[in-house]
Coordinates of C-alpha atoms in Angstrom, one line a residue:
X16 CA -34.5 26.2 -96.3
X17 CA -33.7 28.0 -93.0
X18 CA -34.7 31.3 -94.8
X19 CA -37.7 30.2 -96.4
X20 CA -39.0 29.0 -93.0
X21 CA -38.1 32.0 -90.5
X22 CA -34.8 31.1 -89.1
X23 CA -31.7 33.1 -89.9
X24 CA -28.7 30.9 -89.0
X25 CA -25.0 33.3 -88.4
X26 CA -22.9 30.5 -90.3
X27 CA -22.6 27.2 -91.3
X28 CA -21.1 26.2 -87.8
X29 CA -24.0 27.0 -85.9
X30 CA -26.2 24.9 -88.3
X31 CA -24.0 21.9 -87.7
X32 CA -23.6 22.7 -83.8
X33 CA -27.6 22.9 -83.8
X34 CA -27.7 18.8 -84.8
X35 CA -25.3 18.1 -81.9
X36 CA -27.5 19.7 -79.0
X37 CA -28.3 17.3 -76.1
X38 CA -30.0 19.9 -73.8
X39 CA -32.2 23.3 -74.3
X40 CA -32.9 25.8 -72.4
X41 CA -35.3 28.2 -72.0
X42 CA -36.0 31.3 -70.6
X43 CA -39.8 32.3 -69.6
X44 CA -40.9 35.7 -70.1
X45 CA -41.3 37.0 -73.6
X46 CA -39.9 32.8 -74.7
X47 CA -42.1 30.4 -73.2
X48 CA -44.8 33.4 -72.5
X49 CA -45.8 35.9 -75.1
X50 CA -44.4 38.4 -72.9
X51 CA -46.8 40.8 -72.2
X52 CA -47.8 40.5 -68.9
X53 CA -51.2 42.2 -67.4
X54 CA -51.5 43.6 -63.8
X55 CA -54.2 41.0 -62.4
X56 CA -54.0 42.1 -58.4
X57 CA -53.1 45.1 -56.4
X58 CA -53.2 44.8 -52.6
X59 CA -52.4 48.1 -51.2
X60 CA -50.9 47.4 -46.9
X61 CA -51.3 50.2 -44.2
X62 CA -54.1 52.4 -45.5
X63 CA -52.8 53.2 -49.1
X64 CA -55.1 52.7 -52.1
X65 CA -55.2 50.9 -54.8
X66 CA -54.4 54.3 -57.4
X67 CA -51.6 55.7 -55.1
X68 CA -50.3 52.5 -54.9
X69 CA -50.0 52.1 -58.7
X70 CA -49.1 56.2 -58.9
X71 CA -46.0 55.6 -57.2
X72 CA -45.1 52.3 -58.6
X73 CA -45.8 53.2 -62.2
X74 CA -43.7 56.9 -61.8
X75 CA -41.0 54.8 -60.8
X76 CA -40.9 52.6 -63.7
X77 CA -41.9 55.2 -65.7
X78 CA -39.2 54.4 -68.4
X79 CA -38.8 51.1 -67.7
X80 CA -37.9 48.4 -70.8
X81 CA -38.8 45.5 -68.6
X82 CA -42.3 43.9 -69.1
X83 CA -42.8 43.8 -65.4
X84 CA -42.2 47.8 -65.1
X85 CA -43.8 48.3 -68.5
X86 CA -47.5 46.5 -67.5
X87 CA -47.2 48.4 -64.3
X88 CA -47.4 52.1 -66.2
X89 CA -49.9 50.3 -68.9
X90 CA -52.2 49.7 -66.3
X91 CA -52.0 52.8 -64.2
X92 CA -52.8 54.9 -67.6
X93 CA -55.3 52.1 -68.5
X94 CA -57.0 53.4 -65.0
X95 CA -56.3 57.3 -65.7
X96 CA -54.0 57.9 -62.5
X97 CA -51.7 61.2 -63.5
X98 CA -47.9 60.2 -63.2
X99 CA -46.4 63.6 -64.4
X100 CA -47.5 65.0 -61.5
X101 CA -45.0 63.4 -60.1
X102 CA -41.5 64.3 -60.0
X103 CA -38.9 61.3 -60.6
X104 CA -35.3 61.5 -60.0
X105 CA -32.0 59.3 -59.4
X106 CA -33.7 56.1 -61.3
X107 CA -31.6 52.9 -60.9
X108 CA -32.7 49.8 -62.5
X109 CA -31.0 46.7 -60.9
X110 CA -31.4 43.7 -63.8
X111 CA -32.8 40.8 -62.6
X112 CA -34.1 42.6 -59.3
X113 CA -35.9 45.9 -59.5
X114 CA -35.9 49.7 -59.9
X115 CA -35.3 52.2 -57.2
X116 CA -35.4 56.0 -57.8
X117 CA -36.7 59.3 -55.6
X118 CA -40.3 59.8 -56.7
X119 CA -41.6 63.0 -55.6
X120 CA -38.3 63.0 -53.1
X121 CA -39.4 60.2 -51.6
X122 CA -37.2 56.9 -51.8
X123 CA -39.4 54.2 -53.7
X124 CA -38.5 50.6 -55.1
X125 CA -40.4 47.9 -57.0
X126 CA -38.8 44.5 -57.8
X127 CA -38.4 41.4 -56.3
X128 CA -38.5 39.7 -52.5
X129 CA -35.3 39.9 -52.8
X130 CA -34.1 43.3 -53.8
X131 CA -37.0 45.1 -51.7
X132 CA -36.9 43.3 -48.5
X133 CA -33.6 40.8 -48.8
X134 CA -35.5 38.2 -48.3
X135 CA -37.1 38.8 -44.8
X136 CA -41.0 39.4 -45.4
X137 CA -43.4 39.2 -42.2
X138 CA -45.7 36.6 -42.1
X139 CA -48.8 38.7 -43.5
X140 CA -46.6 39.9 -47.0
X141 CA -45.9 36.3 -47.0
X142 CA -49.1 35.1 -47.0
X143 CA -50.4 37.3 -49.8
X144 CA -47.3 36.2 -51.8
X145 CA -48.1 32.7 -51.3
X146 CA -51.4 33.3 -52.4
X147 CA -50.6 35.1 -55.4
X148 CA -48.2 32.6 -56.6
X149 CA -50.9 29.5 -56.3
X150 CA -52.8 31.6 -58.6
X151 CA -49.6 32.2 -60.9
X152 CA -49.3 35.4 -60.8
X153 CA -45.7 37.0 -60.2
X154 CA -45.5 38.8 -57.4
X155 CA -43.7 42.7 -57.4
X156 CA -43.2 44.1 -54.1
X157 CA -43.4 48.4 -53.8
X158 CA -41.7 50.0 -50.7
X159 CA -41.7 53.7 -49.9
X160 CA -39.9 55.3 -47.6
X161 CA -38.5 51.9 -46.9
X162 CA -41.1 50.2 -45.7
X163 CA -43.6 47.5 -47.9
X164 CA -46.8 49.5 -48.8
X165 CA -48.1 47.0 -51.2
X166 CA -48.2 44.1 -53.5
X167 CA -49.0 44.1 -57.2
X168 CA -49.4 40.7 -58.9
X169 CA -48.9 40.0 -62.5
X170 CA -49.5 37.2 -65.3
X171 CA -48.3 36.7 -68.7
X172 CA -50.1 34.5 -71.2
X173 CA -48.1 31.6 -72.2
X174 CA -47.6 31.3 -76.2
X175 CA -50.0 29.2 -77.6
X176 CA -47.5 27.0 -79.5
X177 CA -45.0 26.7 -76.0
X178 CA -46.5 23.0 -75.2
X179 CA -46.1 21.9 -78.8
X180 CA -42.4 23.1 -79.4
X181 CA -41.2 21.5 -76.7
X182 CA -42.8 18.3 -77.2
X183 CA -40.9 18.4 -80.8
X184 CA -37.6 19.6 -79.3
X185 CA -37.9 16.2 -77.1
X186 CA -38.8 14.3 -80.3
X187 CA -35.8 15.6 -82.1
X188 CA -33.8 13.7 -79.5
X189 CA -33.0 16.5 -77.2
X190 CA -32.5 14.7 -73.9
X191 CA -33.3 17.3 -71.8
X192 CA -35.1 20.9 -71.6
X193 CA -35.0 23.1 -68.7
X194 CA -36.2 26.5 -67.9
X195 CA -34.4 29.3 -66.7
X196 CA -35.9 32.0 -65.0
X197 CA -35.8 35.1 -62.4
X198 CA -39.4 34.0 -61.7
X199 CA -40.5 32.6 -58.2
X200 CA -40.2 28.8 -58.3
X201 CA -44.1 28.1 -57.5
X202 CA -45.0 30.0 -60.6
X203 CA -42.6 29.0 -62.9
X204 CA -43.3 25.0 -62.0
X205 CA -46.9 25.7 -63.1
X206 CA -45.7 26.8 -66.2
X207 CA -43.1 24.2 -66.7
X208 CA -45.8 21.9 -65.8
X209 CA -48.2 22.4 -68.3
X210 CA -45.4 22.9 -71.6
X211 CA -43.9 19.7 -70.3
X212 CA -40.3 21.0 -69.5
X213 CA -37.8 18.7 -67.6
X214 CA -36.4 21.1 -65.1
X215 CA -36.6 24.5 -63.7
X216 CA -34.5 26.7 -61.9
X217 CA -36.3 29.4 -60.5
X218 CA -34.7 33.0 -59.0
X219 CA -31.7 33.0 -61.1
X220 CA -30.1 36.9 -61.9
X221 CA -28.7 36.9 -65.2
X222 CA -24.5 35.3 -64.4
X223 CA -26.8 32.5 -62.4
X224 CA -28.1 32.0 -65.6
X225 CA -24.8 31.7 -67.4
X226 CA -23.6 29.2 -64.7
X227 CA -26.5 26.7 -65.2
X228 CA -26.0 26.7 -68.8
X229 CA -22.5 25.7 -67.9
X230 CA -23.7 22.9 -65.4
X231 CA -25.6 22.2 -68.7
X232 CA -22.6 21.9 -70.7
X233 CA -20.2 19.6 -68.7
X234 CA -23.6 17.5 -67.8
X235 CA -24.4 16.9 -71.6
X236 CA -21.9 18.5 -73.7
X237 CA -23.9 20.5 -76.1
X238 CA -26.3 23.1 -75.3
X239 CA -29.0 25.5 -76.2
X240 CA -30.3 28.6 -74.7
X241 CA -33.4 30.1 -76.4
X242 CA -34.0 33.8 -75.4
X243 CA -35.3 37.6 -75.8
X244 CA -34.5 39.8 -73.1
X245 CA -30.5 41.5 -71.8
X246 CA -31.4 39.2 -69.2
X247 CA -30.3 36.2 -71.4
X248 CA -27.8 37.7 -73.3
X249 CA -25.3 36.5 -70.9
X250 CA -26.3 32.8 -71.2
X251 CA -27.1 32.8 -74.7
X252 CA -23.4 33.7 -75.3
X253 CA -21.8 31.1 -73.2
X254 CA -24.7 27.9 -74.7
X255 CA -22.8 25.9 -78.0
X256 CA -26.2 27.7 -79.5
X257 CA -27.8 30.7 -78.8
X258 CA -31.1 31.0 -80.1
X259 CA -33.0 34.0 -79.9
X260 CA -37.0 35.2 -80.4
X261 CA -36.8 37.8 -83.5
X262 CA -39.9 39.9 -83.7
X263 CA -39.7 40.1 -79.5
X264 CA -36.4 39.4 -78.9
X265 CA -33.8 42.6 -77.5
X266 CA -31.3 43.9 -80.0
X267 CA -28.8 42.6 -77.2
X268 CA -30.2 39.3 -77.5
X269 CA -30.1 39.4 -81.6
X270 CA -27.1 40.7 -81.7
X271 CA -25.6 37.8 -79.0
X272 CA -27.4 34.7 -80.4
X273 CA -26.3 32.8 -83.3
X274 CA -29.7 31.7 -84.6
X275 CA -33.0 34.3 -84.4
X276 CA -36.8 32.8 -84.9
X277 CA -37.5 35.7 -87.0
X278 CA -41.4 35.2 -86.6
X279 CA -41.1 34.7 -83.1
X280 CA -42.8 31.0 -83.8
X281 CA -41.4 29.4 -80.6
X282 CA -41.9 25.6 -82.7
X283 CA -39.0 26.7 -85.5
X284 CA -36.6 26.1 -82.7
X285 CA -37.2 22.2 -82.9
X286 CA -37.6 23.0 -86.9
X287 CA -34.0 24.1 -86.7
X288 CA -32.7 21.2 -85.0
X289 CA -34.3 18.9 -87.1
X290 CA -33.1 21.0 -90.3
X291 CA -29.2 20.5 -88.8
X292 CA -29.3 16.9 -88.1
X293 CA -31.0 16.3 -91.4
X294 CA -28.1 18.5 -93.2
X295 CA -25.9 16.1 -91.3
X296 CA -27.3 13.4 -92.5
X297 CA -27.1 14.6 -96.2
X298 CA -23.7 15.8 -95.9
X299 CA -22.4 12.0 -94.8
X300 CA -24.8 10.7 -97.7
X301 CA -23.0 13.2 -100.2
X302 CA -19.1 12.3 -98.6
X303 CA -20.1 8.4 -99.0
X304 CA -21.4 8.7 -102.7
X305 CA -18.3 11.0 -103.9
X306 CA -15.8 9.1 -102.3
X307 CA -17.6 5.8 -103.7
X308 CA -17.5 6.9 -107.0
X309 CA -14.3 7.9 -107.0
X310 CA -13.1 4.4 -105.8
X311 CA -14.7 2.4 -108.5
X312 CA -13.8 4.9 -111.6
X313 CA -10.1 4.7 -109.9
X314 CA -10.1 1.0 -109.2
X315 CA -11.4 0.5 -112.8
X316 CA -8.4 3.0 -114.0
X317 CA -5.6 0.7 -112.3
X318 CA -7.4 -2.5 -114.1
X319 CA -7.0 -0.4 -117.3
X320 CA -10.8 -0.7 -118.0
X321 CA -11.8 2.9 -117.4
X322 CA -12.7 5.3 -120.1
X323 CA -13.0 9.2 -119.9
X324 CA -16.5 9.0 -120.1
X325 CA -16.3 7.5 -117.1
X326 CA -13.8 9.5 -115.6
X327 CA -16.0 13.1 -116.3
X328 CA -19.1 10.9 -114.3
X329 CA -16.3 10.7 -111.4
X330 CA -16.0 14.3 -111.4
X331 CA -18.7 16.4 -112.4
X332 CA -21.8 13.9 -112.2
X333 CA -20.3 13.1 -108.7
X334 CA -20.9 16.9 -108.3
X335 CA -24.2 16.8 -110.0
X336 CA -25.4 14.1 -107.6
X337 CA -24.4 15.5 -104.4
X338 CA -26.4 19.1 -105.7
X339 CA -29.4 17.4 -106.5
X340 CA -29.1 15.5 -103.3
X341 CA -28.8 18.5 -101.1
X342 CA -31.7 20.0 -102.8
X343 CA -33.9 17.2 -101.1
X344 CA -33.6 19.3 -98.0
X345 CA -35.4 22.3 -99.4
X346 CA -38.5 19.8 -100.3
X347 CA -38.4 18.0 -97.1
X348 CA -37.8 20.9 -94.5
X349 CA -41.0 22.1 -96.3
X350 CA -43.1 19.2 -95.8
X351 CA -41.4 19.1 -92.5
X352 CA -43.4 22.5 -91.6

């Protein structure tokens, strides 16, 4: 049933683990969003244009993986600015944070608040980043020669089914659902906001990920992380369940999670959960009929009344009946979809 519906499940353990879930997690980017964010602002500081600002941004993250670094270069050749003109050398990505490498021998960094300025922005760089962030976009910083020359905002488009999945994961009986992310906290509560998600916790590097799904863990027991990036590897490890986005998801993150939404449908999460506790279900059913069987053939043995018809019903149409009733789930999970 899984299979037919786009879920590969690692072993039978994960499916049962998958009905006991009390709490899930998720991260943002390329989970709750599609992933793909687009450069929507770029305010140059201290004279610098809007093209060399982006030239020396996008030659840093030239061959950058992350989204972030990847819409940066998209958008630069979306506006023809030459980057192999420009010479890049000693490039160190910092997960969670940033990129910093000598572009055309001059020191540059992109990333975060954090990473770029630790922390202390002046009042004006402040402003702006405010502003940005009421707008939703996420704010990446770009320093040369060690001092802030600008501020490029982006947005990512949330997946259309996002609002939907988690509203099933809730009905499921999932008591909880909270997000994760190295987002700003303004941004990701506006997104949080309109999927209907629980909780967030905002500016998290990757091992302050793994330590709220632990929070998560002795707070409800049982826990799910839904991810895609190297960023959640971590944390998808360490959840009872780590479920990862297919088609967009990392090899990392495939390779780590123990359930992959192989058409990166965000809603076959909640299908999954359903599909466990519903096997759970069956499997009782399937115990209580064999057992019962059992009891009244052997009862009727000990009263000397049973035949060996009715001893081949105890054993192989006991068998027969638990098959055919197991079969149910392939008919219902499909109506369930």
């Amino acid at each position: 049933a899984a299979a037919r519906n786009g879920v590969l499940i690692k072993g039978g353990a994960y499916l049962e683990a998958l009905g006991s879930v009390r709490a899930v997690a998720f991260d943002k980017t390329g989970t709750l969003t599609i992933g793909q964010p687009r450069v929507q602002s770029v305010l140059p500081l201290n004279g610098r244009s809007e093209a060399e600002l982006l030239q020396q941004a996008a030659a840093a993250e030239r061959y950058s993986e992350h989204p972030l670094g990847e819409a940066i270069v998209a958008e630069a050749m979306e506006r023809n600015i030459p980057l192999d003109v420009l010479s890049v050398e000693q490039s160190q990505s910092h997960t969670g944070a940033g990129i910093a490498a000598l572009v055309a021998d001059r020191p540059v960094q992109v990333g975060t608040r954090q990473f770029v300025l630790n922390g202390r922005a002046s009042p004006v760089i402040e402003e702006q980043l405010a502003n940005l962030e009421r707008q939703g976009q996420t704010a990446v910083l770009v320093s040369i020669d060690g001092k802030v020359e600008g501020i490029i905002g982006m947005a990512d488009e949330l997946r259309p089914e996002a609002k939907n999945a988690v509203t099933a994961i809730h009905k499921a009986g999932v008591e909880q659902t909270v997000m994760l992310t190295g987002d700003r906290e303004l941004v990701a509560r506006m997104i949080a906001a309109e999927v209907g998600i629980d909780e967030v916790r905002a500016e998290l590097l990757p091992d302050q990920k793994v330590e709220a799904v632990v929070g998560l863990l002795d707070a409800h027991g049982s826990v799910a992380m839904v991810g895609d990036g190297i960023n959640d590897a971590p944390a998808l490890a360490r959840a009872t369940v780590g479920i990862a986005m297919g088609a967009a998801g990392t090899d990392t993150a495939l390779e780590t999670a123990d359930v992959a939404l192989m058409g990166n449908d965000l809603t076959r999460a909640s299908w999954a959960i359903h599909l466990s506790r519903k096997t759970k279900r069956i499997i009782t059913e399937n115990i209580t009929i064999a057992l019962g069987i059992k009891a009244a053939v052997l009862l009727l043995a000990v009263a000397g009344l049973a035949t060996l018809w009715q001893a081949i019903f105890a054993d192989v149409g006991a068998s027969l009946i638990v098959i055919l009733n197991g079969l149910r789930l392939l008919r219902q999970q499909d109506e369930h979809a």
